[in-house]
């Protein structure tokens, strides 16, 4: 599979040797080859490490069927924003260079086990997967595209929340994308949400939580407010499993926790039930 | 209560007050001095308020004496029939709502509730709503849809409540659900930001056909303090963050988010509550009249277009 | 007002003198005249005593505007039911004789401050206000009648639950009445529910809980399962205010608690907002 | 586990078992005796089960070895994809549900879950669902409506859970909401009572286009024990109450509540689980085929008519 060859470069940065990868969760030393073959899931503790949007696409979409959509959309700088570290424009440019992406989400369509779908895959590497005008626009355009073709729509989320460098424009993307999801509901077009580590802030409080089925990867951090903010507010320590996928399942917000290696098959199974009748 | 940048005004005001007292008690006449000071107050006011920046606006937007939802209701509505409960868990006081008759118009009012006293603020969680609050709001909006009543949503919140219970009961889900369901409401939805428009907690009841803002209110993706802490690594840089985030009414009109600004009296809404409330009433009625003529389908389509245009990417 | 003259007969049974009524809640001695003038609400503790369906009608409906509807419907005995005390048929006949009613609900239409409404008023005197085939039928017919005329529909509940003497038929009335309410919702016809003491069991779990607005009288007992059953199940004492109107308000199920003397005005105010536009 | 009235059968069965063991161990041949006993077993079975009354049926309906929802799913479905959560508070285990492929038919299955072990029973609260369970069920039914999937609802509950928390979170509201929303579902809804149909807890997921019952299941407005306690003032009169309440499948067909009875093997479903499950499958498929041909409007109207006819008053 293409995807783990591509990601080799990233591993060099996070591993302390060329042979081993250290699990960020349990610190187990895993042979790099095993780590890659295992889709960056720790064989000891089932920690699902973050992976890129192209890796996810290659894991889920039938080989040779992907067509990117709304690929022209890239970052905007509606506020002409600048912070202590300099202009947002430069930060965005650096992110593009580093990741080879134009925005925090990859959008397109392809097939899953032969079933055509539209898909939006967020990429945490690109400015923390933040929801920006470009990201919201890509998701909305792709949802509308899915609606026109009556293709099921799947979003894989991985995001720290709204991109504050785009201020109110990024906040409004929550409303914009949710309105697009509402239209899919009215059309009876399936919409599935896959929540991966992390899915927080404005992304958790918009499209990520609204799937016909909400699916999460194991142990993924999912929540609205930040852990530290909550602890400061309520002046209590939070339980360890707070805001994990498992916690959300228990509290009624997630339908299923699915291992990365089983995700394609699981989506395919669900899609059978949403087929047009 | 005077804000920091209002100190010069406060000094003049207190001297006027002293002279007025003297005037009453003593035989000496201070009328000339008072008149001079009042003139000075006017010019200083003009100078002070004409050059306030975004951070000063934040202070005014959060001013403890600023009119709150219940002031608007009391000032504008001949009737307010509060409705309670989310039919599921509770009756959050961070968001309230009910039937109201706003200058002859029967509407559903919902909005964040802040308090003026400590007691009120604790009850309303300082205007930070819980999932039950968002769900109650949506229940009332759905009821408005059944009864074909326009909805007026008053936004004034630091943000959705960040608590253990709120997360456990689905703060994220509740806001997401509202964003979705508000987008297809078949009745007019007027949103008005009267104080703080705090992030997801604000937009959670903020999807409208028209979005209005008081001239000294703010609306932001994150609080200036929060932004400064993250991007400047220094919470005291909040003024810089406030400026960078473009959170004032003027900024938001320029960005195409806000449709109309409702001007406040010099010095802010709290310096002349009655006048502020009257202005709000006039603008609300103007939009109510306009939107009530639109069909359900047009209202839904117009609302969809409004949001889908925000951040529309134009090829460069 | 006619209604408190009519109810004089009943007071003789419950009061221990001709002059005084003893409040069933705080045991205060109230002059009978004051008690009646106060609509059988205790001036000391605001206890709202149970009153009859005709008393409620006279309190709410504009004088001279009431027309009974579905008045022909009376009790049935689909199971030919008999218990230790004898046949249900005889029990039902006795209830009819004692109350002068034909079923546990009074249905009809009239005006509230000039606004036409359809109304169903349950009467606890008739076999504990139990939901029977006749009661469900009257409510359903009246709801359908309201739908045809686009008149707001109001149910005042007072019931111990389903009438077990009619077995499964009475259980099915929950589904039957709720389906009728669903049709009113689809038509955009307002439906208001007034919950009075007591509203429990199958009535609480059907139409009584489903008002566009749920209104309760103060201190009314409202709940699904019986207090004793719950205490046996969970092996705990229940809080004193458990299943009161006030408790339900706090837990999000009631919009407003309204004193009896203010009920007509309150309903009239709400009805203004549900007027056809 | 043998029920009281099954004791004569149990005796014969144990003697057959002993003889069979002897047959293996010793040289003496007991085949003739065994054959005779087996004949006797058949005739005694016929006699015993032909005259069982409603109270005995209650015992069979509650039999701990009776097939449960998960047995039907395992026996009938090539796939079951369980879905979780009410999107509001929790994931009750008293009612479960999910996508299922039932003999080639894609459907949404929901139903009460009882347990076979103590552990399972505690998790599922002995099949007594909480408001979260009813709300989860409704969420899944609404999803089925979106996906145009028929719904099959399996009923087997002593009743809705009577607990403090359940009341506080709106047991009554949750059931009422389901009764209302199920009445307008635009997809086929098949209800099957497989064991105990306990009052509001049963009807809370029981509004269907067609209602089926296993021959030894019961469906009642109140448990016989509860009825006896109230009307006989003596819980031990449950058998009398069971008879008076008319709760068997035959009674319910006669009363026009149940559309079809699915026969169980002699002695009850637990004596031949596979055969029972096969019969259930056959009948479900028959109705699925029929109902899938109906339009959404016809389904809704037919369901409305079905319930509005129940208790329709005819002038005498
Ligand atoms: Zn590990
Ligand atoms: Zn009293």
Coordinates of N, CA and C in Angstrom, one line a residue, chain A residues 36-235:
Chain A
X36 N 4.6 0.4 10.7 CA 4.0 0.9 9.4 C 3.0 -0.2 8.9
X37 N 3.4 -1.4 9.0 CA 2.5 -2.5 8.6 C 1.2 -2.5 9.4
X38 N 1.3 -2.1 10.6 CA 0.2 -2.1 11.5 C -0.6 -0.8 11.4
X39 N -0.4 0.0 10.4 CA -1.1 1.3 10.1 C -0.9 2.3 11.2
X40 N 0.3 2.3 11.8 CA 0.6 3.2 12.9 C -0.3 3.0 14.1
X41 N -0.7 1.8 14.4 CA -1.4 1.5 15.6 C -0.5 0.6 16.4
X42 N -0.4 1.0 17.7 CA 0.5 0.3 18.6 C 0.0 -1.1 18.8
X43 N 0.8 -2.2 18.6 CA 0.4 -3.5 18.8 C 0.3 -3.9 20.3
X44 N 0.9 -3.0 21.1 CA 0.8 -3.3 22.6 C -0.4 -2.7 23.2
X45 N -0.7 -1.4 22.9 CA -1.8 -0.7 23.6 C -2.9 -0.2 22.7
X46 N -2.9 -0.6 21.5 CA -3.9 -0.2 20.5 C -4.0 1.3 20.3
X47 N -3.0 2.1 20.7 CA -2.9 3.5 20.4 C -3.0 3.7 18.9
X48 N -3.9 4.6 18.5 CA -4.0 4.9 17.1 C -3.3 6.3 16.9
X49 N -2.1 6.2 16.3 CA -1.4 7.4 16.1 C -2.0 8.2 14.9
X50 N -1.8 9.5 14.9 CA -2.3 10.4 13.9 C -1.7 10.1 12.6
X51 N -2.5 10.0 11.5 CA -2.0 9.8 10.2 C -2.5 10.9 9.3
X52 N -2.0 10.9 8.1 CA -2.3 12.0 7.2 C -3.6 11.7 6.4
X53 N -4.1 12.8 5.8 CA -5.3 12.6 5.0 C -5.1 11.7 3.8
X54 N -3.9 11.7 3.2 CA -3.7 10.9 2.1 C -3.6 9.4 2.5
X55 N -2.9 9.2 3.7 CA -2.9 7.9 4.2 C -4.3 7.3 4.5
X56 N -5.1 8.2 5.1 CA -6.5 7.7 5.3 C -7.2 7.4 4.0
X57 N -7.1 8.3 3.0 CA -7.7 8.1 1.8 C -7.3 6.7 1.2
X58 N -6.0 6.5 1.2 CA -5.5 5.2 0.6 C -6.0 4.0 1.4
X59 N -6.2 4.2 2.7 CA -6.7 3.1 3.5 C -8.2 2.8 3.1
X60 N -9.0 3.8 2.7 CA -10.4 3.6 2.7 C -10.9 3.5 1.2
X61 N -10.3 4.2 0.3 CA -10.9 4.4 -1.0 C -10.3 3.3 -1.9
X62 N -11.1 2.7 -2.8 CA -10.7 1.7 -3.7 C -9.6 2.3 -4.6
X63 N -8.6 1.5 -4.8 CA -7.4 2.0 -5.5 C -7.8 2.5 -6.9
X64 N -7.4 3.6 -7.3 CA -7.6 4.1 -8.6 C -9.0 4.8 -8.8
X65 N -9.8 4.9 -7.8 CA -11.1 5.5 -8.0 C -11.2 7.0 -7.4
X66 N -10.2 7.4 -6.8 CA -10.2 8.8 -6.1 C -10.1 9.9 -7.2
X67 N -11.1 10.8 -7.1 CA -11.0 12.1 -7.8 C -11.1 13.2 -6.8
X68 N -10.1 14.1 -6.8 CA -10.1 15.2 -5.8 C -11.2 16.2 -6.3
X69 N -11.8 16.8 -5.3 CA -12.9 17.8 -5.7 C -12.5 19.1 -4.9
X70 N -12.9 20.2 -5.5 CA -12.6 21.5 -4.9 C -11.2 21.7 -4.5
X71 N -10.3 21.1 -5.3 CA -8.9 21.1 -5.0 C -8.3 22.5 -5.2
X72 N -9.0 23.4 -5.9 CA -8.5 24.7 -6.1 C -8.6 25.6 -4.8
X73 N -9.4 25.2 -3.9 CA -9.5 26.0 -2.7 C -8.3 26.0 -1.8
X74 N -7.8 27.1 -1.4 CA -6.7 27.2 -0.5 C -7.0 28.2 0.6
X75 N -6.0 28.5 1.4 CA -6.2 29.4 2.5 C -6.5 30.8 2.1
X76 N -7.3 31.5 2.9 CA -7.5 33.0 2.7 C -7.0 33.6 4.0
X77 N -6.9 34.9 3.9 CA -6.5 35.7 5.0 C -7.4 36.9 5.2
X78 N -8.7 36.6 5.5 CA -9.7 37.6 5.5 C -9.5 38.7 6.5
X79 N -8.7 38.4 7.6 CA -8.5 39.5 8.6 C -7.2 40.2 8.5
X80 N -6.4 39.7 7.5 CA -5.0 40.2 7.4 C -4.3 40.0 8.8
X81 N -4.4 38.8 9.3 CA -4.1 38.5 10.7 C -2.6 38.4 10.9
X82 N -2.2 38.9 12.0 CA -0.8 38.8 12.4 C -0.7 38.6 13.9
X83 N 0.2 37.7 14.4 CA 0.3 37.6 15.9 C 1.8 37.8 16.2
X84 N 2.1 37.4 17.4 CA 3.5 37.6 18.0 C 4.5 37.0 17.0
X85 N 4.1 35.9 16.4 CA 5.1 35.2 15.6 C 5.1 35.7 14.1
X86 N 4.3 36.6 13.8 CA 4.3 37.2 12.4 C 2.9 36.9 11.8
X87 N 2.9 37.3 10.5 CA 1.6 37.2 9.7 C 1.1 35.8 9.5
X88 N -0.2 35.6 9.6 CA -0.8 34.3 9.3 C -0.5 33.9 7.9
X89 N -0.4 34.8 7.0 CA -0.1 34.4 5.6 C 1.2 33.6 5.5
X90 N 2.2 34.0 6.3 CA 3.4 33.3 6.3 C 3.3 31.9 6.9
X91 N 2.6 31.9 8.0 CA 2.4 30.7 8.7 C 1.7 29.7 7.8
X92 N 0.6 30.1 7.1 CA -0.1 29.3 6.2 C 0.8 28.8 5.0
X93 N 1.6 29.7 4.5 CA 2.5 29.3 3.5 C 3.5 28.2 3.9
X94 N 4.0 28.4 5.1 CA 4.9 27.4 5.7 C 4.2 26.1 5.8
X95 N 3.0 26.1 6.3 CA 2.2 24.8 6.4 C 2.1 24.2 5.1
X96 N 1.8 25.0 4.1 CA 1.7 24.4 2.7 C 2.9 23.7 2.3
X97 N 4.0 24.4 2.5 CA 5.3 23.9 2.0 C 5.6 22.6 2.8
X98 N 5.4 22.6 4.1 CA 5.7 21.5 4.9 C 4.9 20.3 4.6
X99 N 3.6 20.5 4.4 CA 2.7 19.3 4.2 C 2.5 19.0 2.7
X100 N 2.7 19.9 1.9 CA 2.3 19.7 0.5 C 0.8 19.8 0.2
X101 N 0.1 20.3 1.3 CA -1.4 20.4 1.2 C -1.7 21.9 1.0
X102 N -2.9 22.1 0.5 CA -3.4 23.5 0.3 C -4.3 24.0 1.4
X103 N -4.9 23.0 2.1 CA -5.8 23.3 3.2 C -5.8 22.2 4.2
X104 N -6.6 22.3 5.3 CA -6.6 21.3 6.3 C -7.5 20.1 6.0
X105 N -8.1 20.1 4.8 CA -9.0 19.0 4.5 C -8.7 18.6 3.0
X106 N -8.8 17.3 2.8 CA -8.7 16.8 1.5 C -10.1 16.3 1.1
X107 N -10.6 16.8 0.0 CA -12.0 16.5 -0.4 C -12.0 15.8 -1.8
X108 N -13.0 15.0 -2.0 CA -13.1 14.3 -3.3 C -14.1 13.2 -3.3
X109 N -14.1 12.4 -4.3 CA -15.0 11.3 -4.3 C -14.3 10.0 -4.9
X110 N -14.8 8.9 -4.5 CA -14.2 7.6 -4.9 C -15.1 6.5 -4.5
X111 N -14.6 5.3 -4.5 CA -15.5 4.2 -4.2 C -15.0 3.5 -2.9
X112 N -15.9 3.0 -2.2 CA -15.5 2.1 -1.0 C -16.2 0.8 -1.3
X113 N -15.3 -0.2 -1.6 CA -15.9 -1.5 -2.0 C -16.9 -1.4 -3.1
X114 N -16.6 -0.5 -4.0 CA -17.5 -0.3 -5.2 C -18.6 0.6 -5.1
X115 N -18.8 1.1 -3.8 CA -19.9 2.1 -3.6 C -19.4 3.5 -3.7
X116 N -19.9 4.3 -4.6 CA -19.4 5.7 -4.8 C -19.8 6.5 -3.6
X117 N -18.8 7.3 -3.1 CA -19.0 8.2 -2.0 C -18.3 9.5 -2.2
X118 N -18.7 10.5 -1.5 CA -18.0 11.8 -1.4 C -17.3 11.8 -0.1
X119 N -16.1 12.4 0.0 CA -15.4 12.3 1.3 C -14.6 13.5 1.6
X120 N -14.6 13.9 2.8 CA -13.7 15.0 3.3 C -12.9 14.4 4.4
X121 N -11.5 14.6 4.2 CA -10.6 14.0 5.2 C -9.8 15.1 5.8
X122 N -9.9 15.4 7.1 CA -9.2 16.5 7.7 C -7.7 16.0 8.0
X123 N -6.8 16.9 7.9 CA -5.4 16.6 8.1 C -4.8 17.4 9.3
X124 N -4.5 16.7 10.4 CA -4.1 17.5 11.6 C -2.7 18.1 11.3
X125 N -2.0 17.6 10.4 CA -0.6 18.3 10.1 C -0.8 19.7 9.7
X126 N -1.9 20.0 9.0 CA -2.0 21.3 8.4 C -2.7 22.2 9.5
X127 N -1.8 23.0 10.2 CA -2.3 23.9 11.2 C -3.3 23.3 12.2
X128 N -2.9 22.1 12.6 CA -3.8 21.4 13.6 C -5.1 21.0 13.1
X129 N -5.2 20.8 11.8 CA -6.5 20.5 11.2 C -7.6 21.5 11.5
X130 N -7.2 22.7 11.6 CA -8.2 23.7 12.0 C -9.2 24.1 10.9
X131 N -10.4 24.4 11.4 CA -11.5 24.7 10.5 C -11.4 26.2 10.1
X132 N -11.2 26.4 8.8 CA -10.9 27.7 8.3 C -12.0 28.0 7.2
X133 N -11.9 29.1 6.6 CA -12.8 29.4 5.5 C -12.6 28.4 4.3
X134 N -11.3 28.1 4.1 CA -11.0 27.2 3.0 C -11.5 25.8 3.3
X135 N -11.3 25.4 4.5 CA -11.7 24.1 5.0 C -13.3 24.0 4.9
X136 N -13.9 25.0 5.5 CA -15.4 25.0 5.5 C -16.0 25.0 4.1
X137 N -15.3 25.8 3.2 CA -15.7 25.9 1.8 C -15.6 24.5 1.1
X138 N -14.5 23.9 1.3 CA -14.3 22.6 0.7 C -15.3 21.6 1.1
X139 N -15.5 21.5 2.4 CA -16.5 20.6 3.0 C -17.9 20.9 2.4
X140 N -18.3 22.2 2.4 CA -19.6 22.6 1.9 C -19.7 22.2 0.4
X141 N -18.8 22.6 -0.4 CA -18.8 22.3 -1.8 C -18.9 20.8 -2.0
X142 N -18.2 20.0 -1.3 CA -18.2 18.6 -1.4 C -19.5 18.0 -1.0
X143 N -20.1 18.5 0.1 CA -21.4 18.1 0.5 C -22.5 18.4 -0.5
X144 N -22.4 19.5 -1.1 CA -23.4 19.9 -2.2 C -23.2 19.0 -3.4
X145 N -21.9 18.7 -3.7 CA -21.6 17.8 -4.8 C -22.2 16.4 -4.5
X146 N -22.0 15.9 -3.3 CA -22.6 14.7 -2.9 C -24.1 14.7 -3.0
X147 N -24.7 15.8 -2.6 CA -26.2 15.9 -2.7 C -26.6 15.8 -4.1
X148 N -26.0 16.5 -5.0 CA -26.4 16.4 -6.4 C -26.3 15.0 -7.0
X149 N -25.3 14.3 -6.6 CA -25.1 12.9 -7.1 C -25.8 11.9 -6.3
X150 N -26.4 12.3 -5.1 CA -27.0 11.3 -4.2 C -25.9 10.3 -3.7
X151 N -24.7 10.8 -3.6 CA -23.7 9.9 -3.0 C -23.6 10.1 -1.5
X152 N -23.4 9.0 -0.8 CA -23.2 9.1 0.6 C -22.0 10.0 0.9
X153 N -22.0 10.8 2.0 CA -21.0 11.7 2.3 C -20.3 11.3 3.6
X154 N -19.0 11.3 3.6 CA -18.3 10.8 4.8 C -17.3 11.9 5.2
X155 N -17.3 12.3 6.4 CA -16.2 13.2 6.9 C -15.4 12.5 7.9
X156 N -14.1 12.5 7.7 CA -13.2 12.1 8.8 C -12.6 13.3 9.4
X157 N -12.9 13.5 10.7 CA -12.4 14.7 11.4 C -11.1 14.4 12.1
X158 N -10.3 15.5 12.2 CA -9.1 15.5 13.0 C -8.7 17.0 13.1
X159 N -9.1 17.6 14.3 CA -9.0 19.0 14.3 C -9.0 19.5 15.8
X160 N -8.2 20.5 16.0 CA -8.2 21.2 17.2 C -9.3 22.2 17.4
X161 N -10.0 22.5 16.3 CA -11.1 23.4 16.4 C -11.0 24.5 15.3
X162 N -11.7 25.6 15.5 CA -11.7 26.7 14.5 C -10.3 27.3 14.4
X163 N -10.0 27.8 13.2 CA -8.7 28.4 13.0 C -8.8 29.9 13.4
X164 N -8.3 30.3 14.6 CA -8.6 31.6 15.1 C -8.0 32.7 14.2
X165 N -7.0 32.4 13.4 CA -6.4 33.4 12.5 C -7.3 33.9 11.5
X166 N -8.4 33.2 11.3 CA -9.4 33.7 10.4 C -10.7 34.2 11.1
X167 N -10.5 34.3 12.4 CA -11.5 34.9 13.3 C -12.9 34.4 13.0
X168 N -13.8 35.4 13.0 CA -15.3 35.1 12.9 C -15.6 34.3 11.6
X169 N -14.8 34.5 10.6 CA -15.1 33.7 9.3 C -15.0 32.2 9.6
X170 N -14.0 31.9 10.4 CA -13.8 30.4 10.7 C -15.0 29.9 11.6
X171 N -15.4 30.8 12.6 CA -16.5 30.4 13.4 C -17.8 30.1 12.5
X172 N -18.0 31.0 11.5 CA -19.2 30.9 10.7 C -19.2 29.6 9.9
X173 N -18.0 29.0 9.7 CA -17.9 27.7 8.9 C -18.7 26.6 9.6
X174 N -18.8 26.7 11.0 CA -19.6 25.8 11.7 C -21.1 25.8 11.2
X175 N -21.6 27.0 11.1 CA -23.0 27.1 10.6 C -23.1 26.7 9.1
X176 N -22.1 27.1 8.4 CA -22.1 26.9 6.9 C -22.1 25.3 6.6
X177 N -21.2 24.6 7.3 CA -21.1 23.2 7.0 C -22.3 22.5 7.5
X178 N -22.8 22.9 8.7 CA -24.0 22.2 9.3 C -25.2 22.4 8.4
X179 N -25.3 23.6 7.8 CA -26.5 23.8 6.8 C -26.4 22.9 5.6
X180 N -25.1 22.6 5.2 CA -25.0 21.7 4.1 C -25.3 20.3 4.5
X181 N -25.0 19.9 5.7 CA -25.4 18.6 6.2 C -26.9 18.5 6.3
X182 N -27.6 19.6 6.8 CA -29.0 19.6 6.9 C -29.6 19.3 5.5
X183 N -29.1 19.9 4.5 CA -29.6 19.6 3.1 C -29.5 18.1 2.7
X184 N -28.3 17.5 3.1 CA -28.2 16.1 2.8 C -29.3 15.3 3.6
X185 N -29.5 15.7 4.8 CA -30.6 15.0 5.6 C -31.9 15.1 4.8
X186 N -32.2 16.3 4.4 CA -33.5 16.5 3.7 C -33.6 15.7 2.4
X187 N -32.4 15.5 1.8 CA -32.4 14.7 0.6 C -32.4 13.2 0.8
X188 N -32.2 12.8 2.1 CA -32.1 11.4 2.4 C -30.8 10.8 2.0
X189 N -29.8 11.7 1.9 CA -28.4 11.2 1.5 C -27.7 10.9 2.8
X190 N -27.1 9.6 2.9 CA -26.4 9.2 4.1 C -25.2 10.2 4.4
X191 N -25.0 10.5 5.7 CA -23.9 11.2 6.1 C -23.2 10.5 7.3
X192 N -22.0 10.1 7.1 CA -21.3 9.4 8.2 C -20.2 10.2 8.7
X193 N -20.0 10.2 10.0 CA -18.9 11.0 10.6 C -17.9 10.0 11.3
X194 N -16.7 10.2 10.9 CA -15.6 9.4 11.6 C -14.8 10.4 12.4
X195 N -14.7 10.2 13.7 CA -14.0 11.1 14.6 C -12.7 10.4 15.0
X196 N -11.6 11.1 14.6 CA -10.3 10.6 14.9 C -9.6 11.5 15.9
X197 N -8.5 11.1 16.4 CA -7.7 11.9 17.4 C -7.0 13.1 16.8
X198 N -7.2 14.3 17.2 CA -8.3 14.8 18.1 C -9.4 15.4 17.3
X199 N -10.6 15.4 17.9 CA -11.7 16.1 17.3 C -12.3 17.0 18.4
X200 N -12.0 18.3 18.4 CA -12.4 19.1 19.5 C -12.9 20.5 19.0
X201 N -13.3 21.3 19.9 CA -13.8 22.6 19.7 C -14.9 22.7 18.6
X202 N -14.7 23.7 17.7 CA -15.8 24.0 16.8 C -16.1 22.8 15.8
X203 N -15.1 21.9 15.6 CA -15.4 20.8 14.7 C -16.2 19.8 15.4
X204 N -16.0 19.5 16.7 CA -16.8 18.6 17.4 C -18.2 19.2 17.6
X205 N -18.3 20.5 17.6 CA -19.6 21.1 17.8 C -20.3 21.5 16.5
X206 N -19.9 20.8 15.4 CA -20.6 21.0 14.2 C -20.7 19.7 13.4
X207 N -20.1 19.6 12.2 CA -20.4 18.4 11.4 C -19.9 17.1 12.1
X208 N -18.9 17.1 12.9 CA -18.3 15.8 13.4 C -19.3 15.1 14.3
X209 N -20.2 15.8 14.9 CA -21.1 15.2 15.9 C -22.4 14.8 15.3
X210 N -22.6 15.0 14.0 CA -23.9 15.0 13.4 C -24.1 13.8 12.4
X211 N -23.2 12.9 12.4 CA -23.4 11.8 11.5 C -24.7 11.0 11.7
X212 N -25.2 10.4 10.7 CA -26.3 9.4 10.9 C -25.7 8.4 11.8
X213 N -24.5 8.1 11.6 CA -23.7 7.2 12.5 C -22.4 7.9 12.8
X214 N -22.1 8.0 14.1 CA -20.8 8.6 14.5 C -19.9 7.4 14.9
X215 N -18.7 7.4 14.2 CA -17.8 6.3 14.4 C -16.5 7.0 14.9
X216 N -15.8 6.3 15.8 CA -14.6 6.9 16.4 C -13.5 5.8 16.3
X217 N -12.3 6.3 16.2 CA -11.1 5.4 16.4 C -10.9 5.3 17.9
X218 N -10.3 4.2 18.3 CA -10.1 3.9 19.8 C -9.3 5.0 20.4
X219 N -9.7 5.4 21.6 CA -9.0 6.3 22.5 C -8.9 7.7 21.9
X220 N -9.5 8.0 20.8 CA -9.5 9.4 20.2 C -10.0 10.4 21.3
X221 N -9.3 11.5 21.3 CA -9.8 12.6 22.1 C -10.9 13.4 21.4
X222 N -12.1 13.4 22.0 CA -13.2 14.1 21.4 C -13.9 14.9 22.5
X223 N -14.0 16.2 22.2 CA -14.7 17.0 23.2 C -14.9 18.5 22.7
X224 N -15.7 19.2 23.4 CA -15.9 20.6 23.0 C -14.8 21.5 23.7
X225 N -14.9 21.7 25.0 CA -14.0 22.6 25.7 C -12.7 21.8 26.0
X226 N -11.6 22.6 26.1 CA -10.3 22.0 26.5 C -10.3 21.6 27.9
X227 N -9.5 20.5 28.1 CA -9.4 19.9 29.4 C -9.0 20.9 30.5
X228 N -8.0 21.7 30.2 CA -7.5 22.7 31.1 C -8.5 23.8 31.5
X229 N -9.2 24.2 30.4 CA -10.3 25.2 30.7 C -11.3 24.7 31.6
X230 N -11.7 23.4 31.4 CA -12.7 22.8 32.3 C -12.2 22.7 33.7
X231 N -11.0 22.2 33.8 CA -10.5 22.1 35.2 C -10.4 23.4 35.9
X232 N -10.0 24.4 35.2 CA -10.0 25.8 35.8 C -11.4 26.2 36.2
X233 N -12.3 25.9 35.3 CA -13.7 26.4 35.6 C -14.3 25.6 36.8
X234 N -14.2 24.3 36.8 CA -14.9 23.6 37.8 C -14.1 23.3 39.0
X235 N -12.8 23.6 38.9 CA -11.9 23.4 40.0 C -11.9 22.0 40.5

